[in-house]
Amino acid sequence: MAAPFFSTPFQPYVYQSPQDAVTPFQILGGEAQIVQIMLKPQEKVIAKPGSMCFMSGSIEMENTYVPENEVGMWQWLFGKSITSIALRNNGPNDGFVGIAAPSLARVLPIDLAMFGGVLLCQPDAFLCSINDVKVNNTVDQRPRNVVTGVEGFLRQKLTGQGLAFILAGGSVVQKNLEVGEVLAVDMSCIAALTSSIDVQIKYNGPIRRAVFGGDNLVTAILTGPGIVFIQSLPFHRFSQRIARAVTSPNMRENPKFFVQIAIFFFLAYVVIVSSLILTDV
């Protein structure tokens, strides 16, 4: 296996586009990171709504609608935004803009030209981009790859030759898979992968357990060649831990919960029966 070439640049880094345009940027912070991008006059950054943290006085921000060919029905059904924000430097001098991760996440700079112009990501992975980057939400039509949760139905597809910044939770590991090399990864821990990787879904228990929730029940079997970015703390797993801590450490330690559920179903049954009797009368 080849040594990973990916690393998070905490020092100022320079991106050179295929048109030889140079754009310096810097990733700041430890867990909830910020990417600071330097913009020359008339240069712009496309970012997801609500991600702008700070910007110089010469930067102007405007909301733009995503082109129709980049908006799918699933994006609307799952409550995804169909707008983006464009941050453009309209001043005569260089400016800067800071784009922040919306949660405890690391910012990964991805040069799409190094990945063949295509990268498949987890939902809501896209943060911002420079130059030629298009974001599409795609659905995996293969029935065996349909799993519970939004991650099983919707994936973000980044295409183009520009620089994209994506989000990943916790620590990030890059694996370079050779031809025929197999890697098993928890479904929710996949932050991004190249389109050349074949993905097969394996259930580690009855499907009904996956439907009603559980940890490590769905495993993705990845077959190379290609590159995959693995995250140690997916956002939905982090949010589930918080929700469990707020509601109850363990449902078995909260017997009142089951009593409340039983009372709810009994009252619902009484209401339905009563409505049927009144209708017959």
C-alpha angles and dihedrals in degrees: 000000000000119000113262114259094195122102133155108249109223089172122068110289131195124220119200116200124213086259089058092250110150120217120180118209139168133203112219132194136024115258108357095041134194126208114212113201125193114220128198119213112300093007117128144194125215113215140169116265116275095018099105110108104169140343141180121263094258094060118098122197127208136169116243129189117238112248114262094246090060097051118081132190091247090056090058095041093053092049097254118161117253093200135075133192123241116208110196130180105228095170129098093244136055116283138185140219132198118215115192132204110246093225142012094309141130122238115232119197109217122191100205091199088069091054099050093265095289133088129169115214140180116267114284091012094126114095107164142324145208125219121338108012126134124190120210129175108220133187122221102231096194108107094217090059095054107106135163119282130040091281090067094055106031132047130172116237118201117198134175140062100276136097118276128188115211133182130240129174126236119343118354125218125189119210122193108204120205123215108297094003112142127212127179115211133173106258095237093049094067107103097172141338140181120261092242092073117096112225124204124179121225125189113215093202142000113330090234088066090055090049093053094041137263143157124270092356095129120052127185115219107209122197121193162262100089147059128276129189113212124200123204097207116035113199095240091053090050092048091048091055090052092047092051091049092050097045103033135324089230130001090221088062090055109063091168088071092065091045090053091049091050092050090049094054092045093053091046090052091050092050093049094047092046092051091051092050092049090048092053091049 
